[in-house]
PDB file of C-alpha atoms in Angstrom:
ATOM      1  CA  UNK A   1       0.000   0.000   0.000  1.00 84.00           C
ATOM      2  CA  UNK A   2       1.813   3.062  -1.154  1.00 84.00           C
ATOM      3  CA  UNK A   3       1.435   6.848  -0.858  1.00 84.00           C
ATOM      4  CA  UNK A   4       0.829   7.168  -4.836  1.00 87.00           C
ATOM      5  CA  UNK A   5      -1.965   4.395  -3.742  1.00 89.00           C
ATOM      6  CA  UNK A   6      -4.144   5.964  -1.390  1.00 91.00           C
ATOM      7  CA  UNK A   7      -3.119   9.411  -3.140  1.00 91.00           C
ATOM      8  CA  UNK A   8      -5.206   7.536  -5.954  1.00 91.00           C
ATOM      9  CA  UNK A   9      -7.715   6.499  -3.955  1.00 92.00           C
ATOM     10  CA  UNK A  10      -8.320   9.840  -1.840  1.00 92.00           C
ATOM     11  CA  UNK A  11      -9.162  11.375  -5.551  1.00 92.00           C
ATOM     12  CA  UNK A  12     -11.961   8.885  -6.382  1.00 88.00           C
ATOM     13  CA  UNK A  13     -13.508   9.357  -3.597  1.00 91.00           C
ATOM     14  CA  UNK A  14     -13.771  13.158  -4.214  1.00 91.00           C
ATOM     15  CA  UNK A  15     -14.825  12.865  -7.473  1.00 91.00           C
ATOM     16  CA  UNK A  16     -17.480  10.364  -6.483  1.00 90.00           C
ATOM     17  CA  UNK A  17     -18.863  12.985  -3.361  1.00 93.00           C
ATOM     18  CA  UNK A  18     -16.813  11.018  -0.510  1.00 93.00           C
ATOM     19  CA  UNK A  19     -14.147  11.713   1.870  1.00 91.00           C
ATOM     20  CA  UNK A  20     -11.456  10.577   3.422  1.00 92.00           C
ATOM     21  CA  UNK A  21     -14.119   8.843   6.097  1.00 93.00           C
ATOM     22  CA  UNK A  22     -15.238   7.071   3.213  1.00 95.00           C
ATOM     23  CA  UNK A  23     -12.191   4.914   2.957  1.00 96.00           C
ATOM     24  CA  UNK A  24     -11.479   1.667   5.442  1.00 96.00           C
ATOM     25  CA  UNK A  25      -8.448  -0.106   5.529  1.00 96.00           C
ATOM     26  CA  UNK A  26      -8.499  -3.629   7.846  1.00 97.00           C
ATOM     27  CA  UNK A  27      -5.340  -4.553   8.963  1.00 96.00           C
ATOM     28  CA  UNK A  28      -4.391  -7.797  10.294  1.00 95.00           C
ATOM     29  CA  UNK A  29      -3.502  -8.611  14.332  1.00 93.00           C
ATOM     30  CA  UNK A  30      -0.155  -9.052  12.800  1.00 92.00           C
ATOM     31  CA  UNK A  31       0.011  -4.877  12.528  1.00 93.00           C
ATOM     32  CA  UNK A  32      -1.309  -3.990  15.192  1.00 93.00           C
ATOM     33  CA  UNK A  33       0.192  -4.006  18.623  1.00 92.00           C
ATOM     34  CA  UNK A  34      -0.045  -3.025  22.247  1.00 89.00           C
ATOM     35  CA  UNK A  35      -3.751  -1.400  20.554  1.00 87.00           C
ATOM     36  CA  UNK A  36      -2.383   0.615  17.949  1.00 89.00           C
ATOM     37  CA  UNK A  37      -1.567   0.128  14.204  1.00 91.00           C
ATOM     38  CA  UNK A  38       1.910   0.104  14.292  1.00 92.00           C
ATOM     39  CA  UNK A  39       2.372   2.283  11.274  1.00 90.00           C
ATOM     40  CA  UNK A  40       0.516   4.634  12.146  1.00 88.00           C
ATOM     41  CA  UNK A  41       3.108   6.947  12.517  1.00 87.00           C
ATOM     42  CA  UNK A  42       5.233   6.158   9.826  1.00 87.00           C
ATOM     43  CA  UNK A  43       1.816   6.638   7.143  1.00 85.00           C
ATOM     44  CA  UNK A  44       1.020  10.088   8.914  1.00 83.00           C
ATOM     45  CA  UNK A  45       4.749  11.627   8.456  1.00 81.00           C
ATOM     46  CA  UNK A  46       6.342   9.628   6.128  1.00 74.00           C
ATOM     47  CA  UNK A  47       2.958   9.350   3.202  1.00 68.00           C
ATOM     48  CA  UNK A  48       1.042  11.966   4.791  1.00 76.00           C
ATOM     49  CA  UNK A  49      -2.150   9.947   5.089  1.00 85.00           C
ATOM     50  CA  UNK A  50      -4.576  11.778   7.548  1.00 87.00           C
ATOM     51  CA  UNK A  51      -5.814   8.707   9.561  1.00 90.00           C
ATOM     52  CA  UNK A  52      -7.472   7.645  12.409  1.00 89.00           C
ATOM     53  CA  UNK A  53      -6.655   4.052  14.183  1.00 89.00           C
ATOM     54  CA  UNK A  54      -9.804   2.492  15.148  1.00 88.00           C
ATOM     55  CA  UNK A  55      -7.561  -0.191  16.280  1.00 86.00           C
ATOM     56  CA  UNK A  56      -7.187   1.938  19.094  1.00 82.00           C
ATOM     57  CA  UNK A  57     -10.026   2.952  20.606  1.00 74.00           C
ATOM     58  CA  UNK A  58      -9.226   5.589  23.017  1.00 79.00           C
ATOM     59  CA  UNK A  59      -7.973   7.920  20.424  1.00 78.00           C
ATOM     60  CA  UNK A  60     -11.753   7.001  18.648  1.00 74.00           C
ATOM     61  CA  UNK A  61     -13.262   9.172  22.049  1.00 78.00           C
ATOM     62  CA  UNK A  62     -10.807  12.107  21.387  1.00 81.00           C
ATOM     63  CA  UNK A  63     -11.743  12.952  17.664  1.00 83.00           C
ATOM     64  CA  UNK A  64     -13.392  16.138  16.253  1.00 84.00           C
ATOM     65  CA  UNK A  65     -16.061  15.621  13.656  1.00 85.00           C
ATOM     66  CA  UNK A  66     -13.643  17.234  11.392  1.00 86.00           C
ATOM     67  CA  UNK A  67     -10.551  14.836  11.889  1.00 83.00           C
ATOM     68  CA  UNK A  68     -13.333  11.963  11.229  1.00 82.00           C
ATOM     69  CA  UNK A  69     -14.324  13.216   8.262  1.00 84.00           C
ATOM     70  CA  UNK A  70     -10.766  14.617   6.851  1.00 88.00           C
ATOM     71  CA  UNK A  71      -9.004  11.112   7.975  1.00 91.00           C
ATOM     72  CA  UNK A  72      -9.438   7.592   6.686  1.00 93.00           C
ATOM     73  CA  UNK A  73     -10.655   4.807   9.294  1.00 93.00           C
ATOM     74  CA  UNK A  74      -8.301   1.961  10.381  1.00 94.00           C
ATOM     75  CA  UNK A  75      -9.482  -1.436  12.079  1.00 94.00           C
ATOM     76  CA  UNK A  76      -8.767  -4.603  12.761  1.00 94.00           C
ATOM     77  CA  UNK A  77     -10.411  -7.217  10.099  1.00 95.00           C
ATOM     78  CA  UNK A  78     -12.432  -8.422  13.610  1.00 92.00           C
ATOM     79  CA  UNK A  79     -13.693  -5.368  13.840  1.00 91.00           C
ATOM     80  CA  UNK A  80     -15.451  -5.018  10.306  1.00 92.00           C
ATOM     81  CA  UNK A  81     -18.669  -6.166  10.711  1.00 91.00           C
ATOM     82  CA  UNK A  82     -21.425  -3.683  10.328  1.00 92.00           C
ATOM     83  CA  UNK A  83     -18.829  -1.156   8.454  1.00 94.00           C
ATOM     84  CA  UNK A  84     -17.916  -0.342   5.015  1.00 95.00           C
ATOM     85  CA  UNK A  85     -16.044   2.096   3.102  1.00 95.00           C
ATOM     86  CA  UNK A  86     -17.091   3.864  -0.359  1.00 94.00           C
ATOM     87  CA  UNK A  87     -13.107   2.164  -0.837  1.00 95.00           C
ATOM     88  CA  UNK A  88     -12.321  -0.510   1.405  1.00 96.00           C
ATOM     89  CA  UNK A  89      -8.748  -1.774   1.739  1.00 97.00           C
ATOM     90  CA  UNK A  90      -8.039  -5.156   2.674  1.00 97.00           C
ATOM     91  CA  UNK A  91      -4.658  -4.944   3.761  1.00 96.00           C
ATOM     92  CA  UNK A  92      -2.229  -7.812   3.829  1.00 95.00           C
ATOM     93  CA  UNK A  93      -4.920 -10.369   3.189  1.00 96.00           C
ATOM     94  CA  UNK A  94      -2.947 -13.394   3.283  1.00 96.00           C
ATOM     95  CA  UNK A  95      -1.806 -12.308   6.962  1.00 95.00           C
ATOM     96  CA  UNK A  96      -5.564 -12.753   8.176  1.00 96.00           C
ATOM     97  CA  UNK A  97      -6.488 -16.085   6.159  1.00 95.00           C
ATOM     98  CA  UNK A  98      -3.191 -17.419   7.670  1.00 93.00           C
ATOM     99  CA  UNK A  99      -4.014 -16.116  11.178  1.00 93.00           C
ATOM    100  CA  UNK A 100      -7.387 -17.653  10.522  1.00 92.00           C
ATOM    101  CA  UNK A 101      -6.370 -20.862   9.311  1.00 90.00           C
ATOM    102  CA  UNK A 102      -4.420 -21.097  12.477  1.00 88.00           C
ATOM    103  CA  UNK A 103      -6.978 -20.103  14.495  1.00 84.00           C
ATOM    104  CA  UNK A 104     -10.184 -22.240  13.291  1.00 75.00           C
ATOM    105  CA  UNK A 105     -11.898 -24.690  15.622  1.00 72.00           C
ATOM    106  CA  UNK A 106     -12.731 -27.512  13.721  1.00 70.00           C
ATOM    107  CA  UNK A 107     -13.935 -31.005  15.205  1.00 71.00           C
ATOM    108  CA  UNK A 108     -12.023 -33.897  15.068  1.00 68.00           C
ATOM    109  CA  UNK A 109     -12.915 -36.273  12.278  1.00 66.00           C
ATOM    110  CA  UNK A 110     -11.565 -38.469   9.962  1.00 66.00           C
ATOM    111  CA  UNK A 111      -9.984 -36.403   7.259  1.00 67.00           C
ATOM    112  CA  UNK A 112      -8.147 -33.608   6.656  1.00 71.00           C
ATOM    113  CA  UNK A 113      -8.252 -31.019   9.542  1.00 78.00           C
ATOM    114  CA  UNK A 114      -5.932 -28.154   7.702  1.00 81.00           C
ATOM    115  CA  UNK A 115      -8.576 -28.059   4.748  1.00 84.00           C
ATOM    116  CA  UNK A 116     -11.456 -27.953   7.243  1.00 85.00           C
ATOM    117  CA  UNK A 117      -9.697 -25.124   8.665  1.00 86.00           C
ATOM    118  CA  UNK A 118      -8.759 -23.195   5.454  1.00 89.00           C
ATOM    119  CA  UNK A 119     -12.427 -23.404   4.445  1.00 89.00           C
ATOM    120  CA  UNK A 120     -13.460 -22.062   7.468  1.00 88.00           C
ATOM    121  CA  UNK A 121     -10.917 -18.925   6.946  1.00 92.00           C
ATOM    122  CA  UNK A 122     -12.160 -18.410   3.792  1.00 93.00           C
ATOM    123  CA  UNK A 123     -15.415 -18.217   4.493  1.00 93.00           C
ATOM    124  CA  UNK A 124     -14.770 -16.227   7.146  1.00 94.00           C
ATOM    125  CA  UNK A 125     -12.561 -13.368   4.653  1.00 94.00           C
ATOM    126  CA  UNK A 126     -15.940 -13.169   2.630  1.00 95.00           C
ATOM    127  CA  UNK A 127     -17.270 -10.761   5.615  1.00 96.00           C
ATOM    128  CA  UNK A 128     -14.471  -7.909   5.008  1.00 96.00           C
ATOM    129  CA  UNK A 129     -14.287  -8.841   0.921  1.00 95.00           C
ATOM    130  CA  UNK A 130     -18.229  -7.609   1.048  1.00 95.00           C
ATOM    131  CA  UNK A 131     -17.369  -4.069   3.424  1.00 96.00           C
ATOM    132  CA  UNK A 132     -16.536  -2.186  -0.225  1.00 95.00           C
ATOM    133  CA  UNK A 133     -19.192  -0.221  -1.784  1.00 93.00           C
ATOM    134  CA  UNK A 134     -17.418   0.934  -4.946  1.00 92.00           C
ATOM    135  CA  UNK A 135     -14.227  -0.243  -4.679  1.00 93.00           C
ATOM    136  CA  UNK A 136     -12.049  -3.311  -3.301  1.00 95.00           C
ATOM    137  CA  UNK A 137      -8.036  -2.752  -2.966  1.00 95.00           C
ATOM    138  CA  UNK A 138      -6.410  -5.776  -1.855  1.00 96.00           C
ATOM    139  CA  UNK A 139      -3.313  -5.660  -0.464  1.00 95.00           C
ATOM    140  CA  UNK A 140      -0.899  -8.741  -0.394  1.00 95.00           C
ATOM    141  CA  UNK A 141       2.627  -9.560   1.861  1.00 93.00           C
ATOM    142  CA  UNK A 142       3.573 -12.693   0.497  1.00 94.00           C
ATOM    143  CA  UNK A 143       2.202 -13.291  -3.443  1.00 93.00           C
ATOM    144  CA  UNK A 144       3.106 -16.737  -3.436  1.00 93.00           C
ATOM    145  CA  UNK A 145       0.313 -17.738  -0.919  1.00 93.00           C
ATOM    146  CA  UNK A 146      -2.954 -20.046  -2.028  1.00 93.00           C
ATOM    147  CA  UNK A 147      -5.255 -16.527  -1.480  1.00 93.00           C
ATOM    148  CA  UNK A 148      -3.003 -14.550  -3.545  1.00 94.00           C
ATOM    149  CA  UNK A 149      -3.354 -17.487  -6.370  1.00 93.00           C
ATOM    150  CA  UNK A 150      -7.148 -17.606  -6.289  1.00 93.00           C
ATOM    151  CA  UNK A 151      -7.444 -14.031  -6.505  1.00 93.00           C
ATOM    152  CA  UNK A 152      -5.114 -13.799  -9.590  1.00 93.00           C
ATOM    153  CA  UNK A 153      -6.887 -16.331 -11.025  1.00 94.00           C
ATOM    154  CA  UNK A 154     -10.068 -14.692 -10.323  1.00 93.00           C
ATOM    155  CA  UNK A 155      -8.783 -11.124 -11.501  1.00 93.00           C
ATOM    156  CA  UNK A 156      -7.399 -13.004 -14.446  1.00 93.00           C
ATOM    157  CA  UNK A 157     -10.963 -14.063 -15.569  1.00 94.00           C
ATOM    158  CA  UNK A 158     -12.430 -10.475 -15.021  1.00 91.00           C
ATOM    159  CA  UNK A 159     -10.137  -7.871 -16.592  1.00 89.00           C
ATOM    160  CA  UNK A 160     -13.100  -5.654 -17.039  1.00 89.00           C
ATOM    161  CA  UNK A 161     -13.590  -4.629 -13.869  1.00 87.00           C
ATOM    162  CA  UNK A 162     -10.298  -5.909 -11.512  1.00 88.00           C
ATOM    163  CA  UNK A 163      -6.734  -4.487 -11.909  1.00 87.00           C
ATOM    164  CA  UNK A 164      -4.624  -7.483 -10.460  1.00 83.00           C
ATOM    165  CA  UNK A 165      -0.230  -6.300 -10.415  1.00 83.00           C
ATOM    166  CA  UNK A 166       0.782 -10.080  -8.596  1.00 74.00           C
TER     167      UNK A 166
END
């Protein structure tokens, strides 16, 4: 996810009536520590990205209505249901199918718990693929994962409508 990136994005949604509220990004547990986004400061000085971390939720009862609106929201994929974004970010997808994979509780039966598991995961990354209302920005850490396969795959068979650069 780069400054030229969200740059981009920040533009759409003016031209489509939004702001910066408009756009969610869901970060994995993986960035976020001690209850903050751990880039948070390094995207506010370094890209200049006016945001606010919803992964930390004291700094949530501190905002003016104008930071809100002038700042994009951050949160934990946990966090996402009941919100979406005019541009929703999935950031570092594979991270949270991994995490999820990891973290499934299947039963035991005869068969193969790890695929049991990875269904479960990616069943459960249809809740923050759905949050977009325009438009869906995946982000991806490792490219040679099994998510980042299906969704080349799947942007390869829609070229209309998905930019994929795996």
């Amino acid at each position: 996810y780069t400054t030229d990136m969200h740059s981009a994005i920040e533009k759409k949604c003016e031209e489509g009536g939004c702001s910066n509220y408009d756009i969610l990004i869901l970060m994995p547990p993986t960035m976020v520590k001690d209850k903050k986004f751990i880039n948070a400061p390094k995207w506010r000085e370094q890209g200049k990205i006016n945001l606010i971390d919803g992964t930390n939720t004291s700094v949530l009862e501190t905002c003016t209505t104008k930071e809100l609106i002038d700042s994009c929201r951050i949160y934990q994929y946990e966090s996402c249901r009941g919100l979406e974004g005019w541009v929703t970010v999935c950031y570092n997808l594979d991270d949270i199918v991994n995490f999820k994979i990891k973290d499934a509780i299947v039963e035991k039966v005869i068969g193969d718990d790890v695929e049991l598991r990875t269904k479960e995961a990616y069943q459960w990354v249809m809740m923050p693929l759905t949050r977009a209302i325009d438009t869906l920005v995946i982000t991806i850490r490792d490219t040679k994962t099994p998510i980042a396969r299906i969704l080349k795959k799947v942007a390869s068979k829609h070229t209309d409508l998905v930019v994929c650069n795996i």
